[in-house]
Coordinates of C-alpha atoms in Angstrom, one line a residue:
M1 CA -94.6 2.6 39.9
A2 CA -95.3 6.2 39.5
E3 CA -94.1 8.8 41.8
E4 CA -92.1 6.6 44.2
A5 CA -90.3 9.6 45.7
P6 CA -88.6 9.6 49.0
N7 CA -90.9 10.5 51.8
S8 CA -88.4 13.0 53.2
T9 CA -89.7 15.5 50.7
P10 CA -93.4 14.9 50.6
P11 CA -95.7 17.1 48.4
P12 CA -97.3 20.1 50.0
P13 CA -100.4 19.5 52.1
P14 CA -103.8 19.8 50.4
T15 CA -106.2 22.7 50.4
V16 CA -109.0 20.2 50.5
S17 CA -112.0 21.4 52.3
E18 CA -112.3 18.7 55.0
P19 CA -115.4 18.9 57.0
A20 CA -114.7 19.9 60.6
S21 CA -117.1 17.4 62.1
D22 CA -115.5 14.2 60.7
P23 CA -115.5 11.5 63.4
P24 CA -112.5 9.3 63.9
P25 CA -111.5 7.5 60.7
A26 CA -112.0 3.9 62.0
P27 CA -115.8 3.7 61.2
V28 CA -115.1 5.1 57.8
E29 CA -118.2 4.2 55.9
K30 CA -120.5 5.9 58.4
E31 CA -119.0 9.3 58.0
D32 CA -121.0 12.0 56.4
P33 CA -119.0 15.3 56.2
P34 CA -121.0 18.5 55.7
P35 CA -120.2 20.8 52.8
P36 CA -117.6 23.5 53.3
V37 CA -118.5 27.2 53.6
T38 CA -115.9 28.5 51.2
V39 CA -113.2 27.2 49.1
E40 CA -110.3 29.6 49.6
K41 CA -110.5 29.8 53.4
E42 CA -110.5 26.1 54.0
E43 CA -107.8 24.7 56.2
P44 CA -106.2 21.3 56.1
K45 CA -107.6 19.2 58.9
T46 CA -105.1 18.2 61.4
T47 CA -107.5 16.7 63.9
E48 CA -107.6 13.5 61.8
T49 CA -103.8 13.0 61.7
P50 CA -103.6 11.1 65.0
A51 CA -105.9 8.5 63.6
V52 CA -104.2 8.4 60.3
A53 CA -100.7 8.3 61.5
A54 CA -99.6 5.0 62.8
E55 CA -96.3 3.5 63.1
S56 CA -96.7 -0.2 63.5
D57 CA -97.2 -3.3 61.5
P58 CA -100.4 -5.2 62.5
P59 CA -99.0 -8.7 62.3
P60 CA -96.0 -8.1 64.6
A61 CA -98.3 -6.5 67.1
T62 CA -100.4 -9.5 67.3
S63 CA -97.4 -11.7 67.9
S64 CA -95.8 -9.3 70.3
E65 CA -96.5 -11.4 73.3
N66 CA -95.2 -14.8 72.2
D67 CA -94.0 -16.5 69.1
E68 CA -96.6 -19.2 69.4
P69 CA -97.4 -20.7 65.9
S70 CA -101.1 -20.9 66.7
T71 CA -101.5 -17.1 67.3
A72 CA -99.2 -16.4 64.4
A73 CA -101.4 -18.4 62.0
A74 CA -104.5 -16.5 63.2
V75 CA -102.8 -13.2 62.6
E76 CA -101.6 -14.2 59.2
S77 CA -105.0 -15.2 58.1
R78 CA -106.6 -12.0 59.2
S79 CA -104.2 -9.8 57.2
L80 CA -104.5 -11.6 53.9
A81 CA -104.8 -8.3 52.1
A82 CA -103.3 -6.3 55.0
M83 CA -99.8 -7.6 55.2
M84 CA -99.3 -8.7 51.6
D85 CA -97.3 -5.7 51.8
K86 CA -96.7 -2.9 53.6
E87 CA -93.2 14.4 56.5
A88 CA -94.0 16.8 58.2
S89 CA -96.4 19.0 56.3
S90 CA -94.9 21.9 54.4
S91 CA -96.6 25.3 54.3
P92 CA -99.6 25.4 52.0
T93 CA -98.8 26.6 48.5
A94 CA -102.3 27.1 47.3
A95 CA -102.8 30.4 49.2
A96 CA -99.5 31.7 47.8
A97 CA -100.4 30.8 44.3
A98 CA -103.8 32.4 44.6
A99 CA -102.3 35.5 46.0
A100 CA -99.8 35.7 43.1
V101 CA -102.6 35.7 40.5
K102 CA -105.0 37.7 42.7
E103 CA -107.8 35.1 42.5
E104 CA -110.3 33.8 44.9
A105 CA -112.9 31.2 44.7
V106 CA -116.3 31.3 46.4
V107 CA -118.7 28.5 46.7
S108 CA -122.4 29.3 46.6
E109 CA -124.0 26.8 49.0
P110 CA -127.4 25.1 48.9
E111 CA -129.7 25.1 51.9
K112 CA -128.7 22.9 54.7
A113 CA -130.2 19.4 54.7
K114 CA -130.6 16.8 57.3
A115 CA -127.8 14.2 57.6
E116 CA -128.6 11.0 55.9
P117 CA -128.9 8.0 58.1
D118 CA -126.2 5.3 58.0
K119 CA -127.1 2.4 55.8
K120 CA -124.2 0.0 56.0
K121 CA -122.3 -1.5 58.8
V122 CA -118.7 -2.6 58.5
P123 CA -116.4 -4.0 61.2
H124 CA -114.5 -1.3 63.0
S125 CA -112.8 -0.7 66.2
L126 CA -113.9 1.9 68.7
I127 CA -110.4 3.2 69.2
S128 CA -108.3 4.6 66.3
F129 CA -104.6 3.8 66.3
K130 CA -102.3 6.7 67.3
E131 CA -98.7 6.8 66.1
E132 CA -96.2 6.6 68.9
S133 CA -93.2 8.9 69.0
N134 CA -89.8 7.7 68.0
V135 CA -88.0 10.4 70.0
V136 CA -86.4 9.0 73.1
A137 CA -87.3 12.0 75.2
D138 CA -91.0 11.3 74.5
L139 CA -90.8 7.7 75.8
S140 CA -92.0 6.7 79.2
D141 CA -89.5 5.7 81.9
A142 CA -90.3 2.0 81.4
E143 CA -89.9 2.3 77.6
R144 CA -86.6 4.2 77.9
K145 CA -85.3 1.6 80.3
A146 CA -86.2 -1.2 77.9
L147 CA -84.5 0.6 75.1
Q148 CA -81.3 1.0 77.1
E149 CA -81.4 -2.6 78.1
L150 CA -81.8 -3.7 74.5
K151 CA -79.0 -1.5 73.4
Q152 CA -76.7 -3.1 76.0
L153 CA -77.6 -6.5 74.7
V154 CA -77.0 -5.5 71.1
Q155 CA -73.7 -3.9 72.0
E156 CA -72.6 -7.0 73.8
A157 CA -73.6 -9.1 70.8
L158 CA -71.6 -6.8 68.5
D159 CA -68.6 -7.0 70.7
K160 CA -68.7 -10.7 70.8
K161 CA -69.5 -10.8 67.0
Q162 CA -72.6 -12.9 67.7
F163 CA -74.4 -11.3 64.8
A164 CA -71.5 -11.9 62.4
S165 CA -71.1 -15.5 63.5
Q166 CA -74.8 -16.2 63.0
A167 CA -74.3 -16.1 59.2
K168 CA -71.6 -18.8 59.4
P169 CA -73.1 -21.8 61.0
V170 CA -73.8 -23.4 57.7
A171 CA -70.3 -22.7 56.5
E172 CA -68.8 -23.7 59.8
E173 CA -70.5 -27.1 59.6
E174 CA -68.6 -27.8 56.5
K175 CA -65.3 -26.2 57.7
P176 CA -64.7 -28.7 60.5
K177 CA -64.2 -31.3 57.9
T178 CA -61.3 -29.3 56.6
T179 CA -60.0 -27.8 59.7
S180 CA -60.0 -31.0 61.7
E181 CA -57.4 -32.5 59.3
T182 CA -54.9 -33.5 62.0
P183 CA -57.1 -36.2 63.6
K184 CA -58.2 -37.3 60.1
A185 CA -54.7 -38.1 59.3
E186 CA -54.8 -40.9 61.9
E187 CA -57.9 -42.4 60.4
P188 CA -57.9 -42.9 56.6
T189 CA -61.5 -42.0 56.0
E190 CA -63.3 -40.3 53.2
E191 CA -63.1 -37.1 55.0
S192 CA -59.4 -37.3 55.0
D193 CA -59.6 -37.3 51.2
H194 CA -61.0 -33.8 51.4
S195 CA -57.9 -32.8 53.4
T196 CA -55.4 -34.1 50.9
E197 CA -55.0 -30.6 49.5
I198 CA -53.4 -29.5 52.8
K199 CA -51.8 -32.8 53.8
P200 CA -50.2 -34.6 50.9
P201 CA -47.0 -35.2 53.0
K202 CA -49.0 -37.2 55.6
D203 CA -50.5 -39.4 53.0
K204 CA -47.0 -40.2 51.7
Q205 CA -45.5 -41.0 55.1
P206 CA -46.9 -44.5 55.5
Q207 CA -46.1 -45.3 51.9
G208 CA -42.5 -43.9 51.8
E209 CA -39.4 -45.3 53.5
P210 CA -39.2 -44.5 57.2
K211 CA -35.6 -43.3 57.0
E212 CA -36.5 -40.7 54.4
D213 CA -39.6 -39.7 56.2
D214 CA -37.8 -39.0 59.5
P215 CA -35.8 -36.1 58.2
K216 CA -38.9 -34.6 56.7
P217 CA -40.3 -32.4 59.4
E218 CA -41.0 -29.8 56.8
P219 CA -44.7 -30.7 56.4
Q220 CA -45.3 -30.0 60.1
P221 CA -44.2 -26.4 59.8
E222 CA -46.6 -26.2 56.9
L223 CA -49.4 -27.3 59.2
E224 CA -48.3 -24.7 61.7
E225 CA -48.5 -22.1 58.9
N226 CA -52.1 -23.0 58.3
P227 CA -53.2 -21.9 61.8
L228 CA -51.4 -18.7 61.2
E229 CA -53.3 -18.2 58.0
K230 CA -56.5 -18.9 59.9
Q231 CA -55.5 -16.5 62.6
S232 CA -54.7 -13.8 60.0
S233 CA -58.0 -14.5 58.3
S234 CA -59.9 -14.4 61.6
S235 CA -58.1 -11.2 62.5
S236 CA -59.1 -9.7 59.2
S237 CA -62.7 -10.8 59.5
P238 CA -63.9 -8.3 62.2
P239 CA -63.5 -5.2 60.0
E240 CA -65.3 -6.8 57.1
K241 CA -68.7 -5.2 57.5
E242 CA -70.6 -3.3 60.1
V243 CA -73.9 -4.9 61.2
S244 CA -76.8 -2.9 59.6
I245 CA -80.4 -3.4 58.9
W246 CA -82.4 -1.6 56.2
G247 CA -79.4 0.5 55.5
V248 CA -79.0 1.7 59.2
P249 CA -75.9 0.6 61.1
L250 CA -76.7 -0.7 64.5
L251 CA -75.8 1.6 67.4
K252 CA -73.9 4.1 65.1
D253 CA -76.4 7.0 65.4
D254 CA -79.8 7.8 66.7
R255 CA -81.5 6.1 63.7
S256 CA -80.7 2.8 65.4
D257 CA -82.9 3.8 68.3
V258 CA -85.9 4.0 65.9
I259 CA -85.0 0.5 64.6
L260 CA -84.8 -1.0 68.1
L261 CA -88.0 0.6 69.1
K262 CA -89.8 -1.2 66.2
F263 CA -88.6 -4.5 67.6
L264 CA -89.5 -3.5 71.1
R265 CA -93.0 -2.5 70.2
A266 CA -93.5 -5.7 68.2
R267 CA -92.7 -7.6 71.3
D268 CA -94.6 -5.4 73.8
F269 CA -91.3 -4.0 75.1
K270 CA -90.1 -7.4 76.3
V271 CA -86.4 -6.9 76.0
R272 CA -85.3 -10.5 75.6
D273 CA -88.0 -11.3 73.1
A274 CA -87.1 -8.2 71.1
F275 CA -83.4 -9.1 71.1
T276 CA -84.2 -12.6 69.9
M277 CA -86.3 -11.2 67.1
I278 CA -83.4 -8.9 66.1
K279 CA -81.0 -11.9 66.0
N280 CA -83.4 -14.0 64.0
T281 CA -84.1 -11.1 61.6
L282 CA -80.4 -10.5 60.9
Q283 CA -79.9 -14.2 60.4
W284 CA -82.8 -14.5 58.0
R285 CA -81.6 -11.5 56.0
K286 CA -78.2 -13.1 55.5
D287 CA -79.7 -16.5 54.6
F288 CA -82.2 -14.9 52.2
G289 CA -79.5 -12.7 50.6
I290 CA -81.3 -9.4 51.1
D291 CA -78.3 -7.2 50.2
S292 CA -78.0 -8.8 46.8
L293 CA -81.7 -9.2 46.3
V294 CA -82.3 -5.4 46.4
D295 CA -80.3 -4.9 43.2
E296 CA -81.5 -8.1 41.5
D297 CA -83.6 -7.8 38.3
L298 CA -86.8 -9.8 38.8
G299 CA -88.8 -8.3 36.0
D300 CA -91.8 -6.0 35.9
D301 CA -94.7 -8.4 35.5
L302 CA -96.2 -7.5 38.9
E303 CA -95.7 -3.7 38.8
K304 CA -99.5 -3.2 38.6
V305 CA -100.1 -5.6 41.5
V306 CA -98.1 -3.6 44.1
F307 CA -96.9 -0.1 43.5
M308 CA -96.1 3.1 45.4
H309 CA -98.0 6.3 44.6
G310 CA -97.9 9.6 46.4
F311 CA -98.1 10.3 50.2
D312 CA -100.9 10.5 52.7
R313 CA -101.7 13.6 54.6
D314 CA -99.0 12.9 57.2
G315 CA -96.2 12.3 54.7
H316 CA -96.3 8.5 54.8
P317 CA -95.6 6.9 51.4
V318 CA -98.7 5.1 50.1
C319 CA -98.5 1.5 48.8
Y320 CA -101.3 0.1 46.8
N321 CA -102.0 -3.7 46.7
V322 CA -104.3 -4.5 43.8
Y323 CA -105.5 -8.1 44.1
G324 CA -107.9 -7.9 41.2
E325 CA -104.9 -8.1 38.9
F326 CA -104.7 -11.8 39.7
Q327 CA -108.0 -12.4 37.9
N328 CA -105.8 -12.5 34.8
K329 CA -105.4 -16.3 34.5
E330 CA -102.1 -16.0 32.6
L331 CA -100.6 -13.8 35.3
Y332 CA -102.0 -16.0 38.1
Q333 CA -100.5 -19.2 36.6
K334 CA -97.2 -17.4 35.9
T335 CA -97.0 -16.3 39.5
F336 CA -98.4 -19.1 41.7
S337 CA -98.6 -22.3 39.7
D338 CA -95.7 -24.1 41.4
D339 CA -93.3 -23.8 44.3
E340 CA -90.5 -22.2 42.1
K341 CA -92.8 -19.5 40.8
R342 CA -94.2 -18.8 44.3
L343 CA -90.7 -18.4 45.6
R344 CA -89.9 -16.0 42.8
F345 CA -93.0 -14.0 43.7
L346 CA -91.9 -14.0 47.4
R347 CA -88.5 -12.7 46.4
W348 CA -90.1 -10.0 44.3
R349 CA -92.4 -8.9 47.1
I350 CA -89.6 -8.8 49.6
Q351 CA -87.4 -6.9 47.1
F352 CA -90.2 -4.3 46.6
L353 CA -90.6 -3.9 50.3
E354 CA -86.9 -3.5 50.9
R355 CA -86.6 -0.8 48.1
S356 CA -89.6 1.0 49.6
I357 CA -88.1 0.9 53.1
R358 CA -84.8 2.3 51.9
L359 CA -86.8 5.5 51.0
L360 CA -87.9 6.0 54.6
D361 CA -86.2 8.4 57.0
F362 CA -85.3 6.6 60.2
K363 CA -84.2 9.7 62.1
P364 CA -86.2 10.3 65.3
G365 CA -89.4 12.2 64.6
R366 CA -89.4 11.5 60.9
V367 CA -91.7 9.2 58.8
C368 CA -90.6 5.6 58.9
T369 CA -93.8 3.7 58.2
I370 CA -95.9 3.0 55.1
F371 CA -99.6 3.7 54.5
Q372 CA -101.2 0.6 52.9
V373 CA -104.2 0.6 50.6
N374 CA -105.6 -2.8 49.8
D375 CA -107.9 -3.0 46.8
L376 CA -110.1 -6.1 47.0
K377 CA -112.1 -5.4 43.8
N378 CA -112.3 -8.6 41.8
S379 CA -110.0 -10.3 44.3
P380 CA -109.7 -14.1 43.6
G381 CA -110.8 -14.7 47.2
P382 CA -109.7 -17.4 49.7
G383 CA -110.7 -20.3 47.4
K384 CA -107.5 -20.0 45.4
R385 CA -105.2 -22.5 47.0
E386 CA -102.0 -21.3 45.3
L387 CA -102.6 -17.7 46.3
R388 CA -103.4 -18.8 49.8
L389 CA -100.1 -20.7 50.1
A390 CA -98.1 -17.8 48.8
T391 CA -99.9 -15.3 51.0
K392 CA -99.3 -17.3 54.1
Q393 CA -95.6 -17.7 53.4
A394 CA -95.2 -14.0 52.7
L395 CA -97.1 -13.0 55.8
Q396 CA -95.0 -15.2 58.0
L397 CA -91.8 -13.6 56.7
L398 CA -93.2 -10.1 56.9
Q399 CA -94.5 -10.5 60.4
D400 CA -91.3 -12.1 61.7
N401 CA -88.8 -9.7 60.0
Y402 CA -90.5 -6.4 59.3
P403 CA -92.0 -5.2 62.5
E404 CA -94.0 -1.9 62.9
F405 CA -93.8 -0.7 59.3
V406 CA -97.5 -0.2 58.6
A407 CA -99.0 3.2 59.6
K408 CA -102.6 2.3 58.5
Q409 CA -104.3 -0.5 56.6
V410 CA -107.2 0.8 54.4
F411 CA -109.3 -1.9 52.6
I412 CA -111.3 -0.5 49.7
N413 CA -113.9 -2.2 47.4
V414 CA -114.4 -4.7 50.2
P415 CA -116.6 -7.7 49.2
W416 CA -119.0 -9.4 51.5
W417 CA -116.9 -12.5 51.9
Y418 CA -114.0 -10.5 53.3
L419 CA -116.1 -8.9 55.9
A420 CA -117.4 -12.3 57.0
F421 CA -113.8 -13.6 57.0
Y422 CA -112.7 -10.6 59.1
S423 CA -115.5 -11.1 61.6
M424 CA -114.4 -14.6 62.2
I425 CA -110.7 -13.8 62.8
S426 CA -111.0 -10.4 64.5
P427 CA -111.4 -12.0 68.0
F428 CA -107.9 -13.3 67.7
M429 CA -106.4 -9.9 67.0
T430 CA -105.2 -7.3 69.5
Q431 CA -106.9 -4.0 69.9
R432 CA -103.7 -2.4 68.6
T433 CA -103.9 -4.3 65.4
K434 CA -107.6 -3.8 64.8
S435 CA -107.3 -0.1 65.4
K436 CA -105.2 0.2 62.3
F437 CA -107.8 -1.3 60.0
V438 CA -110.3 0.7 58.0
F439 CA -112.9 -0.9 55.7
A440 CA -114.9 0.6 52.8
G441 CA -117.2 -0.8 50.3
P442 CA -117.2 0.2 46.6
S443 CA -119.4 3.2 47.1
K444 CA -117.3 4.6 49.9
S445 CA -113.8 3.8 48.7
A446 CA -112.9 7.2 47.2
E447 CA -114.5 9.1 50.2
T448 CA -112.5 6.9 52.6
L449 CA -109.2 7.4 50.8
F450 CA -109.7 11.2 50.8
K451 CA -109.8 11.2 54.5
Y452 CA -106.2 10.0 54.7
V453 CA -104.8 10.9 51.2
S454 CA -105.5 14.2 49.5
P455 CA -107.2 13.9 46.1
E456 CA -104.2 15.2 44.2
Q457 CA -102.2 12.3 45.6
V458 CA -104.8 9.6 44.8
P459 CA -104.6 7.8 41.5
I460 CA -107.4 8.4 39.0
Q461 CA -108.6 4.8 39.1
Y462 CA -109.4 5.4 42.8
G463 CA -111.3 8.6 42.4
G464 CA -108.4 11.1 42.6
L465 CA -106.7 13.4 40.1
S466 CA -103.2 12.0 40.1
V467 CA -102.0 10.5 36.9
D468 CA -99.1 8.4 35.8
Y469 CA -96.7 10.8 34.2
C470 CA -95.4 8.0 31.9
D471 CA -98.8 7.8 30.3
C472 CA -99.5 11.5 29.5
N473 CA -98.4 15.0 30.1
P474 CA -101.1 16.6 32.3
E475 CA -101.8 20.2 32.9
F476 CA -101.4 19.7 36.6
T477 CA -99.0 17.8 38.7
I478 CA -99.2 16.1 42.1
A479 CA -98.0 19.3 43.7
D480 CA -101.1 21.2 42.6
P481 CA -103.6 21.1 45.5
V482 CA -107.2 20.1 44.9
T483 CA -110.3 21.4 46.6
D484 CA -113.1 18.9 47.3
I485 CA -116.6 19.8 48.4
I486 CA -119.8 17.8 48.9
V487 CA -122.8 18.3 46.5
K488 CA -125.9 17.2 48.4
P489 CA -128.7 15.3 46.8
A490 CA -131.0 17.3 44.5
T491 CA -129.0 20.5 44.8
K492 CA -126.7 22.6 42.7
Q493 CA -123.2 23.7 43.6
T494 CA -121.5 26.6 42.0
V495 CA -117.9 27.6 42.3
E496 CA -116.9 31.2 41.4
I497 CA -113.3 31.9 40.4
I498 CA -112.8 35.6 40.3
I499 CA -110.4 37.0 37.7
Y500 CA -108.6 40.3 38.4
E501 CA -106.4 40.5 35.3
K502 CA -106.1 39.3 31.8
C503 CA -104.9 35.7 31.8
I504 CA -105.5 32.2 30.6
I505 CA -107.2 30.1 33.2
V506 CA -106.9 26.3 33.2
W507 CA -109.0 24.1 35.4
E508 CA -109.9 20.4 35.8
I509 CA -112.9 19.0 37.7
R510 CA -114.2 15.6 38.7
V511 CA -117.3 14.3 40.4
V512 CA -116.7 10.8 41.7
G513 CA -119.2 8.6 40.0
W514 CA -120.6 11.5 38.0
E515 CA -124.4 11.1 37.3
V516 CA -124.5 14.9 37.5
S517 CA -124.7 17.8 35.0
Y518 CA -121.6 20.1 34.6
G519 CA -121.5 23.5 33.0
A520 CA -119.1 26.4 32.9
E521 CA -119.5 30.1 31.9
F522 CA -117.6 33.4 32.1
V523 CA -119.5 36.5 33.5
P524 CA -117.7 39.8 32.9
N525 CA -117.8 42.6 35.4
A526 CA -118.9 45.2 32.9
K527 CA -122.7 45.9 33.1
D528 CA -123.0 45.9 29.3
G529 CA -120.9 42.7 28.9
Y530 CA -122.3 39.3 27.8
T531 CA -122.0 36.0 29.5
I532 CA -119.9 33.6 27.6
I533 CA -120.8 29.9 27.7
I534 CA -117.6 27.9 28.1
Q535 CA -119.3 24.5 28.6
K536 CA -122.9 23.9 28.0
P537 CA -124.6 22.0 30.9
T538 CA -123.9 18.4 30.0
K539 CA -125.0 15.3 31.8
M540 CA -122.0 13.2 32.8
A541 CA -122.4 9.4 33.1
P542 CA -120.4 7.2 35.3
N543 CA -118.5 5.7 32.4
D544 CA -117.6 9.1 30.9
E545 CA -114.1 10.5 31.1
P546 CA -113.3 10.6 34.8
V547 CA -111.6 14.0 34.6
V548 CA -112.6 17.1 32.6
C549 CA -110.1 19.8 31.8
N550 CA -111.0 23.2 30.3
R551 CA -109.0 26.2 29.3
F552 CA -110.3 29.8 28.7
K553 CA -108.6 33.0 27.6
V554 CA -109.9 35.9 29.7
G555 CA -109.6 39.3 28.0
E556 CA -111.5 41.3 30.6
L557 CA -112.2 41.2 34.3
G558 CA -115.0 39.0 35.6
K559 CA -115.5 35.5 37.1
V560 CA -115.7 31.9 35.9
L561 CA -118.6 29.9 37.2
L562 CA -118.4 26.1 37.5
T563 CA -121.8 24.6 38.2
I564 CA -122.6 21.0 39.2
D565 CA -126.2 19.9 39.3
N566 CA -126.8 16.7 41.3
P567 CA -130.3 15.4 40.6
T568 CA -129.7 12.1 42.3
S569 CA -130.6 11.0 45.9
K570 CA -126.9 10.6 46.8
K571 CA -124.4 13.1 47.8
K572 CA -121.5 13.6 45.5
K573 CA -117.8 14.4 46.0
F574 CA -116.8 17.4 43.7
L575 CA -113.1 17.9 43.1
Y576 CA -111.6 20.8 41.2
R577 CA -108.4 22.8 40.9
F578 CA -107.2 25.7 38.6
K579 CA -104.2 27.6 37.7
I580 CA -103.3 30.8 35.8
E581 CA -101.1 31.2 32.8
P582 CA -99.8 34.4 31.3
Y583 CA -102.1 36.2 28.8
C584 CA -100.8 36.1 25.2
D585 CA -102.3 38.2 22.4

């Protein structure tokens, strides 16, 4: 999984030219951003961040009122792709880089055209989810009171060792058979056979001579020593381990406030319900063996099904769920054909989520949620019984034990059947849950992603410029910002990169879906200079190389012109970035 870096050091914000008139991101497919005026003077849009940033997990939200199985089942169904899973922006570096090399880019704009009417309709909510604050000072009085009450309940449970004792019911059910050895001595049952290790003298008393047994009170002191050993073991048990969850010790620092707030929000700030959820989660984590599961080697067969890649515009790590990978019959059978394989898949999925959560920062005000992208292209669909069973089981565990970990759920390449499925189950979802969902068909997927994730952070297969560094050694990295502009139908778009000194300029461009002509040339400042054709205008087909990279050695002052000619009736998203290298003779 490429670039699964901690979100505490997210890459720099993009210099992408985001249209200023973008509506809220929920009705994604209907948005038609106008082209930018210039390239260098563009500013990252912060007006969209409230819609993008979200801090809650849809399934827990829907089950926040009660733990009724009927509502839970409805919630699980609606997030088939949603819940199969689950920082602050740094100063822009593009302007500094441009200043260092003394370059500027100017976009020559075509005439303004009328906005195209919306053609498609997808389910969306009228209200976009807004991420709540995890800082205690920002909470309302009622929320602060609920948090304090929950902390008191947790502290009492810690003092009484209720959390620690929850992991021992199974063991304690067996221990009474060994600890209740004194009464078993009176009744020669099969259970007393288990206690023969401790009570061989009592077994010999009825068989031996009574005179010799009377002066043998020595076995009784041995029985008295056993309680002492038990007391010593019980006295040594408290300092065994501190109670923690996702690597955060409970009530040790302010990070636990963030954890408790997740449970409170998942239960609509009902303190008793949130406390019960915490107890159940801690119990499940011990029963499931989460601590050992994190370090377990479960193979890499599913690394292309679920992977982390980059960050969104608000610093949330992005998780991609690629359901089309299960079209591979061999992989499908290997993953879901029987109960044992489905359990292994479940363990792998939980392990992946746990490792991803460990990279989050639970300090108040930091990023502690994940941005989910669900790719439904070539998805097997609801007809696959084995996948349906595995999904339902996974969703149940995720909704019960991982509350409020999803910032946003973006569904791309959405087929018609999923929209119909969503329409049927959406009435059973809360407004909070639906406000996190964004849907986009195949033609709108890249455009939708760019609203939340800058193009340099989006993988190439989804329309961006980010590559897997294990596969190649690119000229650019995820830290190099990308500029994106709109090329309107039947128009040309020209980008001018002005050169003030001798250098080597390297650039890469991409037009999502291509079907355009691309050309590049160098125009010197000298009046008697000649224009140099770097790239003859070439028609680029959709199946051509997704990204084109060029390099040009500049020996005199001038400008590089990148021209995109869009003869189609559709607007196109044009991405480019460039950098300067030292001039060498």
